[in-house]
PDB file of C-alpha atoms in Angstrom:
ATOM      1  CA  MET A   1     122.247  72.331 149.309  1.00 51.00           C
ATOM      2  CA  LEU A   2     123.773  69.209 150.878  1.00 54.00           C
ATOM      3  CA  ALA A   3     126.536  69.528 153.416  1.00 56.00           C
ATOM      4  CA  GLY A   4     129.943  69.150 151.865  1.00 59.00           C
ATOM      5  CA  SER A   5     128.675  69.975 148.375  1.00 58.00           C
ATOM      6  CA  PRO A   6     130.613  72.569 146.435  1.00 58.00           C
ATOM      7  CA  PRO A   7     128.866  75.929 146.301  1.00 58.00           C
ATOM      8  CA  GLU A   8     126.855  76.628 143.173  1.00 59.00           C
ATOM      9  CA  VAL A   9     128.232  79.325 140.984  1.00 55.00           C
ATOM     10  CA  CYS A  10     125.664  81.471 139.187  1.00 55.00           C
ATOM     11  CA  SER A  11     127.069  82.260 135.791  1.00 57.00           C
ATOM     12  CA  PRO A  12     125.647  85.277 133.926  1.00 55.00           C
ATOM     13  CA  LYS A  13     123.256  84.594 131.098  1.00 56.00           C
ATOM     14  CA  PRO A  14     124.907  84.762 127.704  1.00 56.00           C
ATOM     15  CA  THR A  15     124.190  87.959 125.859  1.00 54.00           C
ATOM     16  CA  ASN A  16     123.141  88.102 122.261  1.00 54.00           C
ATOM     17  CA  PRO A  17     126.035  89.664 120.361  1.00 51.00           C
ATOM     18  CA  TYR A  18     123.628  90.609 117.553  1.00 49.00           C
ATOM     19  CA  ARG A  19     121.272  92.576 119.749  1.00 54.00           C
ATOM     20  CA  ASN A  20     121.787  96.251 118.972  1.00 56.00           C
ATOM     21  CA  PRO A  21     120.139  98.893 121.168  1.00 53.00           C
ATOM     22  CA  TYR A  22     120.039 101.224 118.166  1.00 50.00           C
ATOM     23  CA  SER A  23     118.020  98.688 116.174  1.00 54.00           C
ATOM     24  CA  MET A  24     115.518  98.505 119.035  1.00 53.00           C
ATOM     25  CA  LEU A  25     115.257 102.285 118.956  1.00 45.00           C
ATOM     26  CA  SER A  26     114.673 102.285 115.207  1.00 51.00           C
ATOM     27  CA  VAL A  27     111.919  99.690 115.582  1.00 50.00           C
ATOM     28  CA  SER A  28     110.193 101.768 118.253  1.00 53.00           C
ATOM     29  CA  LEU A  29     110.390 104.884 116.073  1.00 49.00           C
ATOM     30  CA  ARG A  30     109.187 103.154 112.906  1.00 56.00           C
ATOM     31  CA  PRO A  31     105.442 103.887 113.478  1.00 58.00           C
ATOM     32  CA  TRP A  32     106.253 107.554 114.074  1.00 53.00           C
ATOM     33  CA  ALA A  33     108.361 107.731 110.924  1.00 53.00           C
ATOM     34  CA  THR A  34     105.578 106.094 108.895  1.00 57.00           C
ATOM     35  CA  ALA A  35     103.034 108.559 110.250  1.00 56.00           C
ATOM     36  CA  LEU A  36     105.352 111.478 109.467  1.00 52.00           C
ATOM     37  CA  LEU A  37     105.877 110.294 105.878  1.00 54.00           C
ATOM     38  CA  CYS A  38     102.120 109.882 105.394  1.00 48.00           C
ATOM     39  CA  THR A  39     101.545 113.387 106.722  1.00 50.00           C
ATOM     40  CA  LEU A  40     104.147 114.892 104.403  1.00 52.00           C
ATOM     41  CA  PHE A  41     102.685 113.004 101.439  1.00 48.00           C
ATOM     42  CA  LEU A  42      99.171 114.270 102.170  1.00 48.00           C
ATOM     43  CA  GLN A  43     100.444 117.810 102.583  1.00 50.00           C
ATOM     44  CA  ALA A  44     102.190 117.600  99.201  1.00 47.00           C
ATOM     45  CA  CYS A  45      98.929 116.469  97.588  1.00 47.00           C
ATOM     46  CA  VAL A  46      96.683 118.983  99.325  1.00 46.00           C
ATOM     47  CA  ALA A  47      99.013 122.007  99.263  1.00 46.00           C
ATOM     48  CA  PRO A  48      98.314 122.982  95.606  1.00 48.00           C
ATOM     49  CA  MET A  49      94.568 122.921  96.254  1.00 47.00           C
ATOM     50  CA  LEU A  50      94.864 125.090  99.387  1.00 48.00           C
ATOM     51  CA  LEU A  51      96.472 127.839  97.303  1.00 49.00           C
ATOM     52  CA  LEU A  52      93.404 128.062  95.056  1.00 57.00           C
ATOM     53  CA  SER A  53      90.311 130.218  95.463  1.00 67.00           C
ATOM     54  CA  PRO A  54      87.204 128.508  96.927  1.00 80.00           C
ATOM     55  CA  GLN A  55      85.643 128.023  93.488  1.00 76.00           C
ATOM     56  CA  SER A  56      88.918 126.711  92.091  1.00 84.00           C
ATOM     57  CA  GLN A  57      89.189 124.298  95.023  1.00 91.00           C
ATOM     58  CA  LEU A  58      85.738 122.951  94.160  1.00 92.00           C
ATOM     59  CA  LEU A  59      86.700 122.451  90.514  1.00 94.00           C
ATOM     60  CA  TRP A  60      90.035 120.887  91.490  1.00 94.00           C
ATOM     61  CA  ALA A  61      88.277 118.435  93.796  1.00 94.00           C
ATOM     62  CA  LEU A  62      85.874 117.572  90.969  1.00 94.00           C
ATOM     63  CA  MET A  63      88.388 117.216  88.128  1.00 95.00           C
ATOM     64  CA  LYS A  64      91.573 115.872  89.713  1.00 96.00           C
ATOM     65  CA  PRO A  65      90.170 112.375  90.511  1.00 95.00           C
ATOM     66  CA  LEU A  66      88.796 112.114  86.947  1.00 95.00           C
ATOM     67  CA  VAL A  67      92.119 112.614  85.130  1.00 96.00           C
ATOM     68  CA  GLY A  68      92.585 109.682  82.768  1.00 95.00           C
ATOM     69  CA  LEU A  69      88.938 108.627  83.111  1.00 96.00           C
ATOM     70  CA  ASP A  70      85.832 109.096  80.964  1.00 97.00           C
ATOM     71  CA  PRO A  71      84.208 112.398  82.021  1.00 95.00           C
ATOM     72  CA  ASN A  72      80.863 111.254  80.664  1.00 95.00           C
ATOM     73  CA  GLU A  73      80.612 108.733  83.482  1.00 94.00           C
ATOM     74  CA  VAL A  74      79.819 111.603  85.852  1.00 93.00           C
ATOM     75  CA  ASN A  75      78.344 114.031  83.250  1.00 95.00           C
ATOM     76  CA  LEU A  76      81.238 116.394  83.898  1.00 96.00           C
ATOM     77  CA  LEU A  77      80.049 119.135  81.555  1.00 96.00           C
ATOM     78  CA  GLN A  78      76.589 119.061  83.139  1.00 95.00           C
ATOM     79  CA  GLN A  79      77.904 119.686  86.642  1.00 95.00           C
ATOM     80  CA  PRO A  80      76.474 123.051  87.823  1.00 95.00           C
ATOM     81  CA  VAL A  81      79.902 124.490  88.677  1.00 94.00           C
ATOM     82  CA  ILE A  82      80.917 124.050  85.006  1.00 96.00           C
ATOM     83  CA  LYS A  83      77.602 124.403  83.168  1.00 96.00           C
ATOM     84  CA  SER A  84      76.796 127.692  84.914  1.00 95.00           C
ATOM     85  CA  ARG A  85      79.971 129.188  83.430  1.00 96.00           C
ATOM     86  CA  LEU A  86      79.925 127.629  79.976  1.00 97.00           C
ATOM     87  CA  GLU A  87      76.358 128.616  79.115  1.00 97.00           C
ATOM     88  CA  PRO A  88      76.903 132.388  79.362  1.00 96.00           C
ATOM     89  CA  LEU A  89      80.395 132.057  77.867  1.00 95.00           C
ATOM     90  CA  LEU A  90      79.278 130.163  74.760  1.00 96.00           C
ATOM     91  CA  GLY A  91      75.780 131.552  74.279  1.00 95.00           C
ATOM     92  CA  GLU A  92      74.189 130.067  71.170  1.00 95.00           C
ATOM     93  CA  HIS A  93      77.257 127.883  70.619  1.00 96.00           C
ATOM     94  CA  TYR A  94      76.787 126.035  73.913  1.00 97.00           C
ATOM     95  CA  GLY A  95      74.847 123.096  72.432  1.00 96.00           C
ATOM     96  CA  THR A  96      77.334 122.607  69.593  1.00 96.00           C
ATOM     97  CA  ALA A  97      80.359 122.735  71.895  1.00 97.00           C
ATOM     98  CA  VAL A  98      78.914 120.292  74.424  1.00 97.00           C
ATOM     99  CA  SER A  99      77.868 117.863  71.667  1.00 96.00           C
ATOM    100  CA  LEU A 100      81.463 117.694  70.436  1.00 97.00           C
ATOM    101  CA  LEU A 101      83.119 117.689  73.852  1.00 97.00           C
ATOM    102  CA  GLN A 102      80.966 114.783  74.995  1.00 97.00           C
ATOM    103  CA  THR A 103      82.759 112.622  72.408  1.00 97.00           C
ATOM    104  CA  ALA A 104      85.959 112.965  74.480  1.00 97.00           C
ATOM    105  CA  ASN A 105      86.537 109.777  76.456  1.00 95.00           C
ATOM    106  CA  GLU A 106      89.318 111.033  78.731  1.00 96.00           C
ATOM    107  CA  LEU A 107      89.885 114.059  80.939  1.00 97.00           C
ATOM    108  CA  GLN A 108      93.535 115.048  80.548  1.00 97.00           C
ATOM    109  CA  GLN A 109      95.909 117.206  82.585  1.00 97.00           C
ATOM    110  CA  GLU A 110      98.999 119.131  81.537  1.00 97.00           C
ATOM    111  CA  GLY A 111     100.482 121.109  84.414  1.00 96.00           C
ATOM    112  CA  PRO A 112      97.712 123.380  85.744  1.00 95.00           C
ATOM    113  CA  LEU A 113      95.547 122.735  82.670  1.00 97.00           C
ATOM    114  CA  PHE A 114      92.640 120.277  82.734  1.00 98.00           C
ATOM    115  CA  TYR A 115      91.233 119.733  79.267  1.00 98.00           C
ATOM    116  CA  LEU A 116      89.011 117.773  76.882  1.00 98.00           C
ATOM    117  CA  VAL A 117      89.496 117.247  73.149  1.00 97.00           C
ATOM    118  CA  SER A 118      86.688 115.927  70.958  1.00 97.00           C
ATOM    119  CA  ARG A 119      87.325 112.699  69.022  1.00 96.00           C
ATOM    120  CA  TYR A 120      84.790 113.229  66.226  1.00 95.00           C
ATOM    121  CA  THR A 121      81.899 115.521  65.354  1.00 95.00           C
ATOM    122  CA  PRO A 122      78.215 114.597  65.626  1.00 94.00           C
ATOM    123  CA  VAL A 123      77.341 117.966  64.029  1.00 93.00           C
ATOM    124  CA  PRO A 124      79.740 118.437  61.084  1.00 93.00           C
ATOM    125  CA  GLU A 125      77.624 121.249  59.671  1.00 93.00           C
ATOM    126  CA  MET A 126      78.315 123.278  62.840  1.00 93.00           C
ATOM    127  CA  ALA A 127      81.896 122.385  63.833  1.00 93.00           C
ATOM    128  CA  GLU A 128      84.522 119.724  63.182  1.00 94.00           C
ATOM    129  CA  LYS A 129      86.464 119.778  66.436  1.00 95.00           C
ATOM    130  CA  ALA A 130      86.221 121.240  69.929  1.00 96.00           C
ATOM    131  CA  GLY A 131      88.472 121.682  72.933  1.00 97.00           C
ATOM    132  CA  PHE A 132      87.809 122.721  76.510  1.00 98.00           C
ATOM    133  CA  VAL A 133      90.404 123.855  79.045  1.00 97.00           C
ATOM    134  CA  TRP A 134      90.277 124.969  82.665  1.00 97.00           C
ATOM    135  CA  ASN A 135      93.391 126.663  84.009  1.00 95.00           C
ATOM    136  CA  SER A 136      93.599 125.911  87.732  1.00 94.00           C
ATOM    137  CA  ASP A 137      96.182 128.673  88.224  1.00 92.00           C
ATOM    138  CA  THR A 138      93.906 131.450  86.930  1.00 92.00           C
ATOM    139  CA  ASN A 139      90.471 129.781  87.255  1.00 93.00           C
ATOM    140  CA  GLN A 140      89.877 130.633  83.597  1.00 94.00           C
ATOM    141  CA  MET A 141      87.742 128.458  81.326  1.00 96.00           C
ATOM    142  CA  ALA A 142      88.049 128.524  77.554  1.00 96.00           C
ATOM    143  CA  VAL A 143      86.477 126.631  74.660  1.00 96.00           C
ATOM    144  CA  MET A 144      87.714 126.237  71.114  1.00 94.00           C
ATOM    145  CA  LEU A 145      85.449 125.411  68.149  1.00 95.00           C
ATOM    146  CA  ILE A 146      87.009 124.552  64.801  1.00 93.00           C
ATOM    147  CA  LYS A 147      85.375 124.402  61.388  1.00 91.00           C
ATOM    148  CA  GLY A 148      87.365 124.388  58.188  1.00 88.00           C
ATOM    149  CA  ASP A 149      89.990 127.133  58.331  1.00 85.00           C
ATOM    150  CA  VAL A 150      88.320 129.047  61.144  1.00 89.00           C
ATOM    151  CA  THR A 151      88.841 128.601  64.882  1.00 91.00           C
ATOM    152  CA  GLN A 152      86.506 130.270  67.342  1.00 92.00           C
ATOM    153  CA  VAL A 153      87.915 130.843  70.831  1.00 93.00           C
ATOM    154  CA  PHE A 154      85.620 131.663  73.750  1.00 94.00           C
ATOM    155  CA  ALA A 155      87.619 132.747  76.800  1.00 93.00           C
ATOM    156  CA  GLU A 156      86.553 133.980  80.203  1.00 92.00           C
ATOM    157  CA  PRO A 157      88.163 137.240  81.307  1.00 88.00           C
ATOM    158  CA  LEU A 158      90.642 137.189  84.149  1.00 79.00           C
ATOM    159  CA  GLN A 159      89.097 138.942  87.088  1.00 60.00           C
ATOM    160  CA  GLN A 160      92.061 140.858  88.460  1.00 48.00           C
ATOM    161  CA  ALA A 161      94.633 143.455  87.475  1.00 41.00           C
ATOM    162  CA  VAL A 162      98.258 142.358  87.725  1.00 44.00           C
ATOM    163  CA  GLN A 163     100.964 144.903  88.532  1.00 45.00           C
ATOM    164  CA  GLY A 164      99.113 147.847  87.036  1.00 42.00           C
ATOM    165  CA  SER A 165      97.848 146.120  83.892  1.00 44.00           C
ATOM    166  CA  LEU A 166      94.874 143.930  83.140  1.00 48.00           C
ATOM    167  CA  ALA A 167      95.583 140.221  83.020  1.00 55.00           C
ATOM    168  CA  SER A 168      95.295 138.907  79.482  1.00 57.00           C
ATOM    169  CA  ALA A 169      92.024 137.257  78.492  1.00 69.00           C
ATOM    170  CA  VAL A 170      93.891 135.029  76.052  1.00 82.00           C
ATOM    171  CA  PRO A 171      93.834 131.472  77.433  1.00 90.00           C
ATOM    172  CA  THR A 172      96.734 129.075  77.789  1.00 93.00           C
ATOM    173  CA  TRP A 173      96.191 125.909  75.729  1.00 95.00           C
ATOM    174  CA  PRO A 174      97.602 122.419  76.222  1.00 96.00           C
ATOM    175  CA  THR A 175      99.976 121.005  73.629  1.00 95.00           C
ATOM    176  CA  ALA A 176      97.183 119.035  71.921  1.00 94.00           C
ATOM    177  CA  LEU A 177      95.291 122.263  71.105  1.00 94.00           C
ATOM    178  CA  GLU A 178      98.162 124.691  70.552  1.00 92.00           C
ATOM    179  CA  PRO A 179      98.405 124.079  66.769  1.00 90.00           C
ATOM    180  CA  PHE A 180      94.828 125.319  66.344  1.00 89.00           C
ATOM    181  CA  ALA A 181      95.511 128.492  68.342  1.00 86.00           C
ATOM    182  CA  GLN A 182      98.824 129.494  66.728  1.00 78.00           C
ATOM    183  CA  GLY A 183      97.146 132.008  64.449  1.00 56.00           C
ATOM    184  CA  ALA A 184      95.754 133.878  67.456  1.00 49.00           C
ATOM    185  CA  ALA A 185      99.084 135.500  68.420  1.00 40.00           C
ATOM    186  CA  SER A 186      98.509 138.824  66.644  1.00 36.00           C
ATOM    187  CA  LEU A 187      94.928 139.050  67.875  1.00 42.00           C
ATOM    188  CA  ASN A 188      96.102 138.313  71.414  1.00 42.00           C
ATOM    189  CA  GLN A 189      98.524 141.239  71.231  1.00 41.00           C
ATOM    190  CA  ASN A 190      95.680 143.508  70.133  1.00 41.00           C
ATOM    191  CA  LEU A 191      93.636 142.364  73.121  1.00 44.00           C
ATOM    192  CA  ASN A 192      96.521 143.094  75.488  1.00 44.00           C
ATOM    193  CA  ASP A 193      97.025 146.591  74.028  1.00 44.00           C
ATOM    194  CA  ALA A 194      93.307 147.328  74.279  1.00 41.00           C
ATOM    195  CA  GLY A 195      93.310 146.141  77.879  1.00 42.00           C
ATOM    196  CA  LYS A 196      96.154 148.495  78.816  1.00 42.00           C
ATOM    197  CA  GLU A 197      94.327 151.450  77.282  1.00 43.00           C
ATOM    198  CA  ALA A 198      91.131 150.522  79.118  1.00 38.00           C
ATOM    199  CA  LEU A 199      93.029 150.334  82.406  1.00 37.00           C
ATOM    200  CA  LYS A 200      94.067 153.993  82.060  1.00 40.00           C
ATOM    201  CA  VAL A 201      90.400 154.952  82.145  1.00 36.00           C
ATOM    202  CA  MET A 202      88.887 152.389  84.543  1.00 35.00           C
ATOM    203  CA  PRO A 203      90.299 149.080  85.888  1.00 35.00           C
ATOM    204  CA  VAL A 204      87.445 146.840  84.781  1.00 34.00           C
ATOM    205  CA  PRO A 205      87.701 143.200  83.579  1.00 36.00           C
ATOM    206  CA  LEU A 206      87.821 142.494  79.870  1.00 36.00           C
ATOM    207  CA  ALA A 207      84.565 141.329  78.310  1.00 38.00           C
ATOM    208  CA  ASP A 208      84.083 137.731  77.228  1.00 43.00           C
ATOM    209  CA  THR A 209      85.585 137.276  73.784  1.00 43.00           C
ATOM    210  CA  ALA A 210      84.672 135.090  70.853  1.00 47.00           C
ATOM    211  CA  ILE A 211      87.617 135.248  68.437  1.00 44.00           C
ATOM    212  CA  GLN A 212      87.537 134.137  64.820  1.00 45.00           C
ATOM    213  CA  VAL A 213      91.019 132.736  64.221  1.00 45.00           C
ATOM    214  CA  PRO A 214      92.101 131.496  60.762  1.00 45.00           C
ATOM    215  CA  GLN A 215      94.207 128.357  61.142  1.00 51.00           C
ATOM    216  CA  THR A 216      97.771 128.453  59.932  1.00 48.00           C
ATOM    217  CA  GLU A 217      98.786 125.920  57.348  1.00 49.00           C
ATOM    218  CA  ARG A 218     100.864 123.080  58.816  1.00 44.00           C
TER     219      ARG A 218
END
């Protein structure tokens, strides 16, 4: 500084009136918030599967990604976890049921139900329509074969007793197959009554059932 010069005055730097410390805080927390949301989303997706039995978890992991897709792309019905249960359930009807179900071009889901519905029949002399359902809540598989006025229902038994009575072996059907199972109501009641009587003697699972069900006129 030269002699006789006025002293320099250091003025404070202008502040940005739009700079908000809270906005800086929100920016710094944004990655944490994103991570938290992702975690909650994954938990919401995985939570239903964690409530299932180990075998149900395996089926869920197999079927859930295929909803809306062609099951024949991965030979769904030939997967050991499914085939090993359908063969003893259907017996001599296994070939007929699979032939019809392989005409389905979409695996569908309705609540806990994953199901297939045939589009046409390659064996009209054996059956005209077929449906398959797996109930992820009960781990029960069931198959429906329809020919003329007769509907055959093959249902796995439920493997536990519920509050002192055997769980019903009658399957829950999706809306697309309910009309074909409407005539089974009275037979289902008979099965429930028989199950309660059997429980008084010995709490054993119901046997696999193949039910001849006349279709109701619609």
